[in-house]
Amino acid sequence: MTFRNNPPNPMATILSAAVVGIIFWSVCPVTAPRLVCLFFAVMSVYLLFIFYCRWNDHKRRSDTIPLLVRLCNFGATMSFLTAIAVFFALWSTLKLDLYPREHIVHKASRDFVPLVADAVVVDMPQLRRPRATSFTPPLEQESTTTFIAEVKRIRNGFDWERASGRILVAVDGDFTRLTTGVPIRLKGRFSRILPPSNPYDWNREFSWRTRRVLVRLSVASSDGIEILKEESEVSIFRLFDACRKMASETFDRFLTPQTSGLAKAMLLGLRSDLDDETQDIFRYTGTVHLLAISGMHLTLVAGFASLLLRGLGFARRPLVILLLAGMLFYVLLTDMKPPVLRAMAVLVAYCLGSLIRRQGQGMNALCAAGLFILLISPGELFQFGTQLSFLATGVLIYRSPLRLGISDESAHEEEGRAQSRAERRLVLARLLRAQSGWRGRLYRVREQGTGLLKLNCLIWLVLVPLILLYTNLFTPVAMLINPLLWLPMTLGLVSGFALMIAGWLCPILCPVFATGVEFGFNFLLWLLHAAQNVPYGYCFLPGLPAWWCLVFYTGLIIFALYPSVRPRRSVVIALMLIWLTAGMSSYFVTGHMRARHKEATVEVLAVGHGQAILITTPDGRNMLYDCGSFSQGDRAGELAAQALWRQGRLSLDLLVLSHADSDHYNGCGELFRRVRVRQVLVTPYMFRKKHENLDLLEALLKEFEIPVANVVRGDTFAAWNFPQCTVLHPEIDRESDVDPEDSNAVSMVVHFQHETHRVLLTGDLNSSEVHFLHRPTPPLTALFVPHHGGKSLNLNSLLEWGRPRSLMICDGTLVRDEAARAALRRQSSCPVFSTLEDGWFRLIMNDRGSRIQTFRRPRTNTIIPE
């Protein structure tokens, strides 16, 4: 298939202008009144250009300068595209930033405050079970039910006042019995959904903002939800809720538990019954997209329905109408989730194009679907799942346009128009394909298999940079396993759809279709298990920089949509190799600049109530001080691995564990799985405390074959190429006086020095007598406050001894001592940085001084005074 003679893609140009407008608004936000004035000004310029061009054509003036006419046409085009960009920037402002005065977001803050509200359920409740972690969690967590509710009024004291807006409700326990449209009374604690705390975090706040949900309400018990008097009228959403629950009960009745959970996830979008092990198999084999209801599911529904209806003799128009009705039914059945809405937008564009006989312009249909998504939610097109979906669909359209079996163009007309040598080869292939007998069948099977493999490889190659950017997961096994999954996947999905329909209409046929579902999904899981065990089938790698991916995909989209500007294939391959080299060498350039300026960094990750501090020397060596979090230990390990990947590193030179509290080491399991740790340093008292988590840590160290060494006061890390680090505490000669259960008293205190800069890492030091306080020292550049900013017996002594120029606190919302924090600010006159308030921050030290970069504004780049 060639694009050289294709007509231009007007929808692609309009979509590009809309995306540019939204990006410009996000970078340089402009108020709505100014955008309105700018829109009308640009439209006025556009109308003037159009009026002149029409007037000139009407008069047919011979003295008109051709260059002037071309400039007017160009000005009209650019002013029209600018108007489109301004319109979508204005639309983004209205949808994402402007809310009425009674909106509940104006009453919410960072902290959780009590709230009593009357609301209506507007989203299908989903049960979320706590994910198993590497270590036993400090707090036993039960399952949580989440849903979206529309607030009607809130209680202010004894009075009720009107309120509006949507909130994300999280209830402890199973409340899936709630249905859409049910009025409820909520009693809990609410706060704003906070933006990410680290550069590596998923932007949860922006993702929910695209759905106009900015507030989260936590309900601690079943007493916090009261179902009010239900409305008597029938709602279409309640009808679909009943259909969804009936289908779920059918799966539970006729399928095994594992197959039932997989069927619910793939057919209904319910992942609550899918165990963690199965989800990890899909993730590590690069097939997690199969769990999201998207274009593949709707395409199968539309494809099989099209074949069935065509076999019954339906004409084009009623066939398209029935297909649209069937897709709408399935979208409502899955509660109109964003992925299925995106897929429906693309397929609706194809169906409407079929009615007007313009189906061949697949890229225009895809871009029209993109505009539809932007009109519904301006931020949805910038989500990871949306970008993957549109890129994969674009590759499918590029290689093999979707026809849905309703195209009337015959192959003979195409053969008559064949002119070039490549097209004549295509004609010959069609003739071989049309042969009868075993040769023709064998050729067709070989051609389809080869085409499917090439298509899958092309999709994988296009998506790899984006997947690496977001997940750092490289899955070459997906290139081989995906073509093999089509047959069992199709069998399982088609049998699952038939099982749902039979459960509604004819339950006697359910066992027959359940057999097909069991066979298809069990075979699918067997293939995924085999793929997961393939050596080097998946691994974690540093992702390419964001700027590299932006330029790469921009050029790729331009070459695909506008073939007139596309160079020859050899030039395209050369450009891709050059750009790939530039992206891979960016990490080397960053390390070279760090070494050139003799720059050392101390990167503090926001892990909540816990600690993870990454120290990088000018020559690129890394040391991680602690890796854990009280409430999300595995997340601390993920963040530490991502911080290393951002530096282009696949290994950690040194891991220092200060003491035996879980919130300082329970992220090690996830860290060991993602990066290679060369050495672990602990105190001699680390494993004397009796706790099951410490036994798990020892087992992990043996499993990954990581050497462990003990250090005490006076030791340096010179043997591990870190001569800048010295241990100041604990002392081995006081062993008899140490309580094994009091791990805080023997926290490892590490002094890091780079040129004239000094940083003190204290862990959870809690002792009134520490010997290093009796020795004078120059002022510290930074002091990490013990106990995450809480009360400490030796805090005054530390401040007097170290005379720090800045204080750093690794804290979270779990333990927050405001009185101790206020006393700390009164005692010290230096700036205080905390992960709770500033999020991620980094201390940069070189021969010119030291400064601190914070992730959250306004203290983006604070210079520490000497």
Short mmCIF file of C-alpha atoms in Angstrom, two decimals, residues 134-391:
data_model
loop_
_atom_site.label_atom_id
_atom_site.label_comp_id
_atom_site.label_asym_id
_atom_site.label_seq_id
_atom_site.Cartn_x
_atom_site.Cartn_y
_atom_site.Cartn_z
CA SER A 134 7.43 -8.11 49.26
CA PHE A 135 7.10 -7.58 53.01
CA THR A 136 4.27 -7.88 55.47
CA PRO A 137 2.59 -4.45 55.57
CA PRO A 138 2.71 -2.62 58.91
CA LEU A 139 -1.06 -2.06 58.70
CA GLU A 140 -3.46 -4.76 57.57
CA GLN A 141 -5.53 -3.20 54.80
CA GLU A 142 -8.91 -4.43 53.68
CA SER A 143 -10.49 -4.17 50.26
CA THR A 144 -11.66 -0.75 49.12
CA THR A 145 -14.63 0.13 46.94
CA THR A 146 -14.20 3.19 44.73
CA PHE A 147 -16.76 5.07 42.66
CA ILE A 148 -17.63 8.59 41.50
CA ALA A 149 -20.55 10.47 43.06
CA GLU A 150 -22.24 13.74 42.11
CA VAL A 151 -22.61 15.99 45.15
CA LYS A 152 -25.99 17.69 45.64
CA ARG A 153 -25.57 19.35 49.03
CA ILE A 154 -23.25 19.36 52.04
CA ARG A 155 -23.86 19.98 55.73
CA ASN A 156 -22.37 23.10 57.27
CA GLY A 157 -22.85 22.72 61.02
CA PHE A 158 -26.56 22.02 61.46
CA ASP A 159 -27.60 23.57 58.15
CA TRP A 160 -27.45 22.18 54.64
CA GLU A 161 -26.12 24.22 51.78
CA ARG A 162 -26.18 23.62 48.06
CA ALA A 163 -23.05 22.14 46.44
CA SER A 164 -22.08 20.61 43.13
CA GLY A 165 -19.25 18.70 41.53
CA ARG A 166 -18.01 15.14 41.32
CA ILE A 167 -15.94 13.43 43.98
CA LEU A 168 -13.98 10.19 44.09
CA VAL A 169 -15.31 8.09 46.97
CA ALA A 170 -13.16 5.37 48.58
CA VAL A 171 -14.97 3.14 51.09
CA ASP A 172 -13.36 0.42 53.21
CA GLY A 173 -15.21 -2.80 52.47
CA ASP A 174 -17.32 -4.26 49.68
CA PHE A 175 -20.02 -1.86 48.45
CA THR A 176 -20.41 -3.13 44.89
CA ARG A 177 -24.13 -3.52 45.58
CA LEU A 178 -24.50 0.21 44.92
CA THR A 179 -25.85 0.99 41.46
CA THR A 180 -25.75 4.07 39.26
CA GLY A 181 -28.36 6.68 40.15
CA VAL A 182 -28.78 5.68 43.80
CA PRO A 183 -28.90 8.68 46.19
CA ILE A 184 -26.62 8.22 49.22
CA ARG A 185 -25.43 10.16 52.26
CA LEU A 186 -21.68 10.13 52.83
CA LYS A 187 -19.81 10.74 56.08
CA GLY A 188 -16.04 10.84 55.88
CA ARG A 189 -12.96 13.00 55.40
CA PHE A 190 -12.30 14.77 52.13
CA SER A 191 -9.39 16.59 50.54
CA ARG A 192 -8.18 17.62 47.12
CA ILE A 193 -6.55 15.02 44.90
CA LEU A 194 -2.91 16.04 45.14
CA PRO A 195 -0.53 16.41 42.20
CA PRO A 196 2.44 14.01 41.96
CA SER A 197 5.24 14.32 44.49
CA ASN A 198 8.04 12.92 42.31
CA PRO A 199 9.07 13.45 38.68
CA TYR A 200 8.58 9.69 38.23
CA ASP A 201 5.02 9.53 39.58
CA TRP A 202 1.89 8.97 37.55
CA ASN A 203 0.02 12.28 37.43
CA ARG A 204 -3.10 11.07 39.21
CA GLU A 205 -4.43 14.58 39.72
CA PHE A 206 -4.37 15.41 35.99
CA SER A 207 -5.90 12.05 35.09
CA TRP A 208 -8.89 12.68 37.35
CA ARG A 209 -9.08 16.34 36.36
CA THR A 210 -9.81 15.27 32.78
CA ARG A 211 -13.02 13.76 34.21
CA ARG A 212 -13.68 16.91 36.31
CA VAL A 213 -12.99 15.02 39.55
CA LEU A 214 -10.75 17.00 41.91
CA VAL A 215 -11.85 15.89 45.37
CA ARG A 216 -11.39 12.57 47.17
CA LEU A 217 -13.61 11.41 50.04
CA SER A 218 -12.43 8.61 52.35
CA VAL A 219 -15.10 6.69 54.25
CA ALA A 220 -13.64 4.54 57.02
CA SER A 221 -16.53 2.16 57.73
CA SER A 222 -19.91 0.98 56.52
CA ASP A 223 -21.58 3.47 58.88
CA GLY A 224 -20.29 6.26 56.66
CA ILE A 225 -22.64 5.38 53.79
CA GLU A 226 -26.42 5.60 54.08
CA ILE A 227 -28.65 4.72 51.12
CA LEU A 228 -31.46 7.26 50.93
CA LYS A 229 -34.90 6.61 49.49
CA GLU A 230 -34.39 5.28 45.99
CA GLU A 231 -36.16 6.91 43.10
CA SER A 232 -39.05 4.96 41.61
CA GLU A 233 -38.46 5.76 37.93
CA VAL A 234 -36.47 3.37 35.81
CA SER A 235 -33.02 4.59 34.71
CA ILE A 236 -31.13 3.30 31.71
CA PHE A 237 -27.94 3.22 33.77
CA ARG A 238 -29.61 1.02 36.39
CA LEU A 239 -30.74 -1.28 33.61
CA PHE A 240 -27.19 -1.69 32.39
CA ASP A 241 -25.97 -2.17 35.96
CA ALA A 242 -28.43 -5.03 36.28
CA CYS A 243 -27.22 -6.51 32.99
CA ARG A 244 -23.62 -6.21 34.13
CA LYS A 245 -24.29 -7.94 37.44
CA MET A 246 -26.25 -10.69 35.70
CA ALA A 247 -23.32 -11.30 33.33
CA SER A 248 -20.91 -11.36 36.28
CA GLU A 249 -23.08 -13.93 38.07
CA THR A 250 -23.20 -16.03 34.89
CA PHE A 251 -19.38 -16.08 34.73
CA ASP A 252 -19.14 -17.06 38.41
CA ARG A 253 -21.65 -19.85 37.94
CA PHE A 254 -20.33 -21.55 34.82
CA LEU A 255 -16.58 -20.79 34.92
CA THR A 256 -13.73 -21.61 37.28
CA PRO A 257 -12.60 -18.76 39.59
CA GLN A 258 -9.45 -17.93 37.61
CA THR A 259 -11.22 -17.98 34.24
CA SER A 260 -14.17 -16.06 35.67
CA GLY A 261 -11.89 -13.26 36.91
CA LEU A 262 -10.17 -13.09 33.52
CA ALA A 263 -13.50 -13.04 31.68
CA LYS A 264 -14.82 -10.22 33.87
CA ALA A 265 -11.68 -8.17 33.24
CA MET A 266 -11.67 -8.69 29.45
CA LEU A 267 -15.41 -8.47 28.80
CA LEU A 268 -16.80 -6.21 31.53
CA GLY A 269 -13.78 -4.20 32.68
CA LEU A 270 -13.96 -5.58 36.25
CA ARG A 271 -10.45 -6.44 37.52
CA SER A 272 -11.32 -6.92 41.19
CA ASP A 273 -11.39 -10.74 40.87
CA LEU A 274 -8.12 -10.90 38.91
CA ASP A 275 -5.26 -12.03 41.14
CA ASP A 276 -1.91 -10.20 41.27
CA GLU A 277 0.03 -13.08 39.74
CA THR A 278 -2.12 -13.09 36.59
CA GLN A 279 -1.81 -9.31 36.23
CA ASP A 280 2.00 -9.57 36.53
CA ILE A 281 2.06 -12.21 33.78
CA PHE A 282 0.26 -9.87 31.38
CA ARG A 283 2.51 -7.00 32.40
CA TYR A 284 5.87 -8.75 32.01
CA THR A 285 4.93 -10.32 28.67
CA GLY A 286 3.92 -6.97 27.18
CA THR A 287 0.26 -7.99 26.80
CA VAL A 288 -1.35 -5.91 29.55
CA HIS A 289 -3.33 -4.09 26.85
CA LEU A 290 -5.45 -7.23 26.49
CA LEU A 291 -6.97 -6.53 29.91
CA ALA A 292 -8.23 -3.08 28.87
CA ILE A 293 -11.48 -3.07 26.94
CA SER A 294 -10.55 -1.13 23.83
CA GLY A 295 -10.50 -1.33 20.04
CA MET A 296 -9.78 -5.05 19.82
CA HIS A 297 -12.95 -5.96 21.73
CA LEU A 298 -15.17 -3.61 19.75
CA THR A 299 -13.54 -4.72 16.48
CA LEU A 300 -14.31 -8.35 17.28
CA VAL A 301 -17.91 -7.48 18.15
CA ALA A 302 -18.32 -5.40 15.00
CA GLY A 303 -16.48 -7.91 12.80
CA PHE A 304 -18.45 -10.99 13.82
CA ALA A 305 -21.72 -9.07 13.86
CA SER A 306 -20.91 -7.79 10.35
CA LEU A 307 -20.21 -11.30 9.04
CA LEU A 308 -23.39 -12.64 10.64
CA LEU A 309 -25.60 -9.85 9.36
CA ARG A 310 -24.11 -9.99 5.87
CA GLY A 311 -24.80 -13.73 5.83
CA LEU A 312 -28.43 -12.95 6.65
CA GLY A 313 -28.61 -10.62 3.63
CA PHE A 314 -28.62 -7.18 5.27
CA ALA A 315 -27.85 -4.21 3.04
CA ARG A 316 -25.20 -1.60 3.77
CA ARG A 317 -27.30 1.03 5.56
CA PRO A 318 -29.21 -1.21 7.99
CA LEU A 319 -25.99 -3.15 8.58
CA VAL A 320 -24.14 -0.01 9.66
CA ILE A 321 -27.04 1.12 11.85
CA LEU A 322 -27.20 -2.24 13.62
CA LEU A 323 -23.42 -2.21 14.14
CA LEU A 324 -23.60 1.24 15.70
CA ALA A 325 -26.42 0.13 17.99
CA GLY A 326 -24.49 -2.97 19.06
CA MET A 327 -21.34 -0.95 19.82
CA LEU A 328 -23.35 1.61 21.81
CA PHE A 329 -24.89 -1.20 23.86
CA TYR A 330 -21.48 -2.66 24.67
CA VAL A 331 -20.04 0.77 25.57
CA LEU A 332 -22.89 1.33 28.05
CA LEU A 333 -22.44 -2.19 29.41
CA THR A 334 -18.80 -1.43 30.26
CA ASP A 335 -19.83 1.84 31.97
CA MET A 336 -18.35 4.09 29.25
CA LYS A 337 -14.73 3.87 30.35
CA PRO A 338 -12.27 6.10 28.44
CA PRO A 339 -10.53 3.25 26.50
CA VAL A 340 -13.76 1.88 25.10
CA LEU A 341 -14.99 5.40 24.29
CA ARG A 342 -11.81 5.99 22.28
CA ALA A 343 -12.28 2.75 20.39
CA MET A 344 -15.92 3.51 19.69
CA ALA A 345 -15.02 6.95 18.32
CA VAL A 346 -12.67 5.36 15.77
CA LEU A 347 -15.16 2.66 14.71
CA VAL A 348 -18.03 5.16 14.47
CA ALA A 349 -15.90 7.27 12.17
CA TYR A 350 -15.30 4.20 10.01
CA CYS A 351 -18.99 3.33 9.91
CA LEU A 352 -20.03 6.88 9.03
CA GLY A 353 -17.31 6.95 6.38
CA SER A 354 -18.76 3.74 4.97
CA LEU A 355 -22.18 5.35 4.62
CA ILE A 356 -20.78 8.19 2.53
CA ARG A 357 -18.35 5.83 0.73
CA ARG A 358 -15.23 7.53 2.12
CA GLN A 359 -13.95 4.58 4.11
CA GLY A 360 -10.56 4.48 2.44
CA GLN A 361 -9.39 7.60 4.31
CA GLY A 362 -8.56 5.77 7.51
CA MET A 363 -6.21 8.44 8.86
CA ASN A 364 -8.92 11.07 8.52
CA ALA A 365 -11.27 8.81 10.49
CA LEU A 366 -8.64 8.31 13.21
CA CYS A 367 -8.01 12.06 13.45
CA ALA A 368 -11.75 12.73 13.59
CA ALA A 369 -11.93 10.33 16.53
CA GLY A 370 -9.09 12.28 18.17
CA LEU A 371 -11.02 15.52 17.79
CA PHE A 372 -14.07 13.83 19.29
CA ILE A 373 -12.00 12.76 22.30
CA LEU A 374 -10.64 16.30 22.73
CA LEU A 375 -14.18 17.71 22.68
CA ILE A 376 -15.28 15.26 25.36
CA SER A 377 -12.17 15.67 27.52
CA PRO A 378 -9.29 17.93 26.37
CA GLY A 379 -6.72 16.15 28.53
CA GLU A 380 -7.59 12.58 27.57
CA LEU A 381 -5.40 12.60 24.47
CA PHE A 382 -2.33 13.17 26.67
CA GLN A 383 -2.83 10.01 28.73
CA PHE A 384 -0.51 7.03 28.30
CA GLY A 385 -3.30 4.59 27.41
CA THR A 386 -4.80 6.96 24.84
CA GLN A 387 -1.47 7.51 23.14
CA LEU A 388 -0.80 3.77 22.95
CA SER A 389 -4.28 3.15 21.53
CA PHE A 390 -4.04 5.81 18.82
CA LEU A 391 -0.50 4.85 17.81
#
